[in-house]
Structure formats: C-alpha cells, structure tokens
Amino acid sequence: MPHGIGPSARSRRQVDVTSNAMSPDMTVRDITFDDLDTVVDINQTALEGVGPLDREGLALLVKQADQALVVDDDGDIAGFVITLPPGATYESSRYEWFEKRLDDYVYLDRIVVADTHRRLGVASRLYDEIEGEKPVALEVYETNDASLAFHEQRGFEPVGELEHAGKTNIMFVREPDAA
C-alpha cells in the first residue's frame, strides 16, 4: 500500500462525477510517493497555466501543503490539486501577494487535470474538496479565458492584479459562502 507524503491520511471517497468515459470507482486521496512521477508529468502538460515542477520540487511542495490530493481513476491519476496554508515557507510572489493581504485562507498553488480526463468534472470535484470554511486564494493568467470563466462561475471574485514573469496574473478569492 502506498504511503502518503501529504499532511494527513485521507480515506478514499467516491467522486460524484457522471460520465461514461470515467470508471465508477474514482476516488479522491492524498498524493503518495508512488504518484510523484505521474503528477510531475501531468503538471508539465499544463505549463501555459502553471509553473514547471520536478520530482524534488513536488515532494517539497507536498510536504508543506495544507492539502495535496489526486483523483484516482482505477489506478490512473485523473488530476491533482495542491494548497498551502498561511505562513508556509514558499517562495512565490503570488503566494506572498496573498500573505500580505489575507490572514486566514487557503492558497491554491496548482490544480491540473490530465488531458484524458478534461471536461469530465475532475477539476470541479477537486475544488469541492478544498473549498471549506476558509477563503480560497489563487491567481489566473489574464490570457487564460477558460480558467477565468471557470473561476468566476464558481464564485471567485477578482481582488487585484500582479505582474509576474512578464505575465499579468488576476488574483482571485472565493469566500466560504460564495456559490
């Protein structure tokens, strides 16, 4: 049985996503050491929306994460999400932007869905897992129209902008009671 490297052991839960393209026993669980290579590969397919990450960087990120989850589709990783708590030792101008402005929140560092599982509800399921009693903070490149629309539909509100690496990031926060 794989050992988790995230902040806590998580029981396997059924994912409430209806599609004939996905197996009925998809579960959300903590990222394990056995998942690292696959998670890195999935991350690298989405560099237009997230920063690059290698195995060592991912392992460090997961160790300090508030939540580090995957959707497991009968042994295949369908997607993943990593969030950080306030006060993490994470060198990111985007994370630091929120640190200066928010007290108690969850920072969504990255969420990526495998190409084979896009548009099947995997991202929505991961968001359902991380949205709780605290505001969720994240950024989206201003050129990523699909992500901007997705986040606005989920109740995220733009709260500012930040230039990073030659790109404009729209900074979003979703309050716990936003629908």
mmCIF file of C-alpha atoms in Angstrom:
data_model
loop_
_atom_site.group_PDB
_atom_site.id
_atom_site.type_symbol
_atom_site.label_atom_id
_atom_site.label_comp_id
_atom_site.label_asym_id
_atom_site.label_seq_id
_atom_site.Cartn_x
_atom_site.Cartn_y
_atom_site.Cartn_z
ATOM 1 C CA MET A 1 0.000 0.000 0.000
ATOM 2 C CA PRO A 2 1.460 3.437 -0.926
ATOM 3 C CA HIS A 3 2.447 5.754 1.875
ATOM 4 C CA GLY A 4 1.128 9.307 1.848
ATOM 5 C CA ILE A 5 3.519 12.208 1.896
ATOM 6 C CA GLY A 6 0.875 14.873 2.376
ATOM 7 C CA PRO A 7 -0.284 16.425 5.610
ATOM 8 C CA SER A 8 -2.715 13.690 6.639
ATOM 9 C CA ALA A 9 -4.056 10.285 5.780
ATOM 10 C CA ARG A 10 -7.291 10.578 3.819
ATOM 11 C CA SER A 11 -9.912 7.936 3.395
ATOM 12 C CA ARG A 12 -10.883 7.053 -0.156
ATOM 13 C CA ARG A 13 -14.129 8.694 -1.229
ATOM 14 C CA GLN A 14 -16.280 8.200 -4.274
ATOM 15 C CA VAL A 15 -16.181 11.050 -6.787
ATOM 16 C CA ASP A 16 -19.627 12.271 -7.771
ATOM 17 C CA VAL A 17 -18.986 12.723 -11.488
ATOM 18 C CA THR A 18 -21.261 11.174 -14.078
ATOM 19 C CA SER A 19 -19.625 10.233 -17.377
ATOM 20 C CA ASN A 20 -19.342 7.054 -19.369
ATOM 21 C CA ALA A 21 -15.690 7.953 -20.038
ATOM 22 C CA MET A 22 -14.697 7.508 -16.387
ATOM 23 C CA SER A 23 -14.814 4.429 -14.220
ATOM 24 C CA PRO A 24 -17.411 4.480 -11.446
ATOM 25 C CA ASP A 25 -14.851 3.958 -8.683
ATOM 26 C CA MET A 26 -12.872 7.189 -8.947
ATOM 27 C CA THR A 27 -11.631 8.393 -5.577
ATOM 28 C CA VAL A 28 -10.012 11.455 -4.069
ATOM 29 C CA ARG A 29 -6.970 10.687 -1.930
ATOM 30 C CA ASP A 30 -3.692 12.145 -0.717
ATOM 31 C CA ILE A 31 -0.739 12.252 -3.108
ATOM 32 C CA THR A 32 1.721 9.424 -2.344
ATOM 33 C CA PHE A 33 5.391 8.906 -3.205
ATOM 34 C CA ASP A 34 4.246 6.484 -5.893
ATOM 35 C CA ASP A 35 2.274 9.303 -7.557
ATOM 36 C CA LEU A 36 5.119 11.827 -7.849
ATOM 37 C CA ASP A 37 6.344 10.975 -11.352
ATOM 38 C CA THR A 38 2.820 10.901 -12.789
ATOM 39 C CA VAL A 39 1.865 14.162 -11.071
ATOM 40 C CA VAL A 40 5.008 15.834 -12.471
ATOM 41 C CA ASP A 41 4.146 14.539 -15.960
ATOM 42 C CA ILE A 42 0.585 15.883 -15.692
ATOM 43 C CA ASN A 43 1.918 19.219 -14.408
ATOM 44 C CA GLN A 44 4.287 19.520 -17.370
ATOM 45 C CA THR A 45 1.365 19.214 -19.817
ATOM 46 C CA ALA A 46 -0.169 22.399 -18.386
ATOM 47 C CA LEU A 47 2.730 24.858 -18.392
ATOM 48 C CA GLU A 48 0.556 27.512 -20.038
ATOM 49 C CA GLY A 49 -1.277 27.786 -16.709
ATOM 50 C CA VAL A 50 1.150 26.555 -14.023
ATOM 51 C CA GLY A 51 4.863 26.731 -13.380
ATOM 52 C CA PRO A 52 7.234 23.851 -14.140
ATOM 53 C CA LEU A 53 7.914 21.337 -11.388
ATOM 54 C CA ASP A 54 10.347 18.454 -10.976
ATOM 55 C CA ARG A 55 10.041 15.456 -8.655
ATOM 56 C CA GLU A 56 12.106 17.001 -5.859
ATOM 57 C CA GLY A 57 10.249 20.306 -6.040
ATOM 58 C CA LEU A 58 6.925 18.494 -5.960
ATOM 59 C CA ALA A 59 7.946 16.418 -2.923
ATOM 60 C CA LEU A 60 8.947 19.592 -1.043
ATOM 61 C CA LEU A 61 5.731 21.335 -2.033
ATOM 62 C CA VAL A 62 3.591 18.387 -0.927
ATOM 63 C CA LYS A 63 5.356 18.183 2.452
ATOM 64 C CA GLN A 64 4.393 21.753 3.319
ATOM 65 C CA ALA A 65 0.960 21.578 1.690
ATOM 66 C CA ASP A 66 -2.300 22.058 3.511
ATOM 67 C CA GLN A 67 -3.871 19.654 1.006
ATOM 68 C CA ALA A 68 -2.192 17.602 -1.726
ATOM 69 C CA LEU A 69 -4.802 15.457 -3.436
ATOM 70 C CA VAL A 70 -5.271 13.366 -6.555
ATOM 71 C CA VAL A 71 -8.332 11.950 -8.243
ATOM 72 C CA ASP A 72 -7.537 8.269 -8.777
ATOM 73 C CA ASP A 73 -9.406 6.667 -11.682
ATOM 74 C CA ASP A 74 -8.859 2.962 -11.054
ATOM 75 C CA GLY A 75 -5.078 3.422 -10.788
ATOM 76 C CA ASP A 76 -4.755 6.306 -13.259
ATOM 77 C CA ILE A 77 -4.252 9.821 -11.911
ATOM 78 C CA ALA A 78 -7.007 11.989 -13.417
ATOM 79 C CA GLY A 79 -5.857 15.246 -11.817
ATOM 80 C CA PHE A 80 -4.334 16.820 -8.735
ATOM 81 C CA VAL A 81 -4.516 19.875 -6.509
ATOM 82 C CA ILE A 82 -2.047 21.375 -4.029
ATOM 83 C CA THR A 83 -2.955 24.046 -1.485
ATOM 84 C CA LEU A 84 -0.772 25.826 1.047
ATOM 85 C CA PRO A 85 -1.637 27.279 4.447
ATOM 86 C CA PRO A 86 -0.790 30.806 5.569
ATOM 87 C CA GLY A 87 2.772 31.156 6.817
ATOM 88 C CA ALA A 88 4.291 28.480 4.572
ATOM 89 C CA THR A 89 7.928 28.910 3.576
ATOM 90 C CA TYR A 90 7.094 29.134 -0.101
ATOM 91 C CA GLU A 91 8.989 31.497 -2.350
ATOM 92 C CA SER A 92 6.377 32.754 -4.769
ATOM 93 C CA SER A 93 5.493 36.370 -5.480
ATOM 94 C CA ARG A 94 1.869 35.307 -5.980
ATOM 95 C CA TYR A 95 1.711 33.491 -2.642
ATOM 96 C CA GLU A 96 3.430 36.462 -0.956
ATOM 97 C CA TRP A 97 0.855 38.824 -2.513
ATOM 98 C CA PHE A 98 -1.910 36.995 -0.655
ATOM 99 C CA GLU A 99 0.183 36.645 2.526
ATOM 100 C CA LYS A 100 0.352 40.452 2.753
ATOM 101 C CA ARG A 101 -3.405 40.838 2.340
ATOM 102 C CA LEU A 102 -5.131 37.862 3.988
ATOM 103 C CA ASP A 103 -4.937 36.382 7.467
ATOM 104 C CA ASP A 104 -6.659 33.012 7.367
ATOM 105 C CA TYR A 105 -7.033 31.436 3.945
ATOM 106 C CA VAL A 106 -6.087 28.516 1.723
ATOM 107 C CA TYR A 107 -3.743 29.263 -1.185
ATOM 108 C CA LEU A 108 -4.395 27.114 -4.236
ATOM 109 C CA ASP A 109 -0.938 26.724 -5.734
ATOM 110 C CA ARG A 110 -1.928 24.499 -8.626
ATOM 111 C CA ILE A 111 -4.672 22.293 -9.962
ATOM 112 C CA VAL A 112 -4.167 20.273 -13.128
ATOM 113 C CA VAL A 113 -6.374 17.714 -14.851
ATOM 114 C CA ALA A 114 -4.839 15.073 -17.119
ATOM 115 C CA ASP A 115 -5.621 15.562 -20.809
ATOM 116 C CA THR A 116 -7.506 12.242 -20.818
ATOM 117 C CA HIS A 117 -9.898 13.453 -18.101
ATOM 118 C CA ARG A 118 -10.615 17.054 -19.098
ATOM 119 C CA ARG A 119 -14.186 18.367 -19.185
ATOM 120 C CA LEU A 120 -15.409 15.454 -17.079
ATOM 121 C CA GLY A 121 -15.862 17.228 -13.745
ATOM 122 C CA VAL A 122 -12.493 16.317 -12.210
ATOM 123 C CA ALA A 123 -11.483 19.939 -11.510
ATOM 124 C CA SER A 124 -14.881 20.700 -10.004
ATOM 125 C CA ARG A 125 -14.542 17.681 -7.716
ATOM 126 C CA LEU A 126 -11.101 18.799 -6.552
ATOM 127 C CA TYR A 127 -12.432 22.303 -5.873
ATOM 128 C CA ASP A 128 -15.295 20.783 -3.889
ATOM 129 C CA GLU A 129 -12.654 19.088 -1.708
ATOM 130 C CA ILE A 130 -10.641 22.215 -0.934
ATOM 131 C CA GLU A 131 -13.428 24.749 -0.523
ATOM 132 C CA GLY A 132 -14.352 24.763 3.126
ATOM 133 C CA GLU A 133 -14.521 27.229 5.979
ATOM 134 C CA LYS A 134 -11.679 29.484 4.817
ATOM 135 C CA PRO A 135 -11.379 31.774 1.805
ATOM 136 C CA VAL A 136 -9.567 30.175 -1.143
ATOM 137 C CA ALA A 137 -6.990 32.394 -2.867
ATOM 138 C CA LEU A 138 -5.479 31.795 -6.307
ATOM 139 C CA GLU A 139 -4.289 33.515 -9.439
ATOM 140 C CA VAL A 140 -5.027 33.019 -13.118
ATOM 141 C CA TYR A 141 -3.100 34.374 -16.091
ATOM 142 C CA GLU A 142 -5.218 37.099 -17.705
ATOM 143 C CA THR A 143 -4.871 35.327 -21.061
ATOM 144 C CA ASN A 144 -6.428 32.089 -19.755
ATOM 145 C CA ASP A 145 -10.046 32.802 -20.699
ATOM 146 C CA ALA A 146 -11.333 29.303 -19.890
ATOM 147 C CA SER A 147 -9.866 29.401 -16.379
ATOM 148 C CA LEU A 148 -11.120 32.932 -15.764
ATOM 149 C CA ALA A 149 -14.657 31.882 -16.731
ATOM 150 C CA PHE A 150 -14.458 28.693 -14.631
ATOM 151 C CA HIS A 151 -13.371 30.567 -11.514
ATOM 152 C CA GLU A 152 -15.928 33.327 -11.909
ATOM 153 C CA GLN A 153 -18.635 30.671 -12.335
ATOM 154 C CA ARG A 154 -17.513 29.038 -9.060
ATOM 155 C CA GLY A 155 -17.898 32.325 -7.175
ATOM 156 C CA PHE A 156 -14.305 33.571 -7.176
ATOM 157 C CA GLU A 157 -14.001 37.360 -7.166
ATOM 158 C CA PRO A 158 -11.057 39.265 -8.698
ATOM 159 C CA VAL A 159 -9.266 41.203 -5.962
ATOM 160 C CA GLY A 160 -6.203 42.544 -7.777
ATOM 161 C CA GLU A 161 -3.517 42.036 -10.383
ATOM 162 C CA LEU A 162 0.152 41.109 -10.190
ATOM 163 C CA GLU A 163 2.799 41.141 -12.894
ATOM 164 C CA HIS A 164 4.990 38.043 -12.731
ATOM 165 C CA ALA A 165 7.482 36.742 -15.286
ATOM 166 C CA GLY A 166 6.098 39.062 -17.943
ATOM 167 C CA LYS A 167 2.508 37.928 -17.439
ATOM 168 C CA THR A 168 -0.419 39.610 -15.728
ATOM 169 C CA ASN A 169 -1.994 37.456 -13.029
ATOM 170 C CA ILE A 170 -5.564 38.118 -11.934
ATOM 171 C CA MET A 171 -5.743 37.488 -8.189
ATOM 172 C CA PHE A 172 -8.952 35.778 -7.031
ATOM 173 C CA VAL A 173 -10.544 34.981 -3.677
ATOM 174 C CA ARG A 174 -13.610 32.863 -3.020
ATOM 175 C CA GLU A 175 -15.299 33.340 0.325
ATOM 176 C CA PRO A 176 -16.610 30.171 2.001
ATOM 177 C CA ASP A 177 -20.270 31.050 1.445
ATOM 178 C CA ALA A 178 -19.875 32.005 -2.252
ATOM 179 C CA ALA A 179 -21.861 29.847 -4.636
#
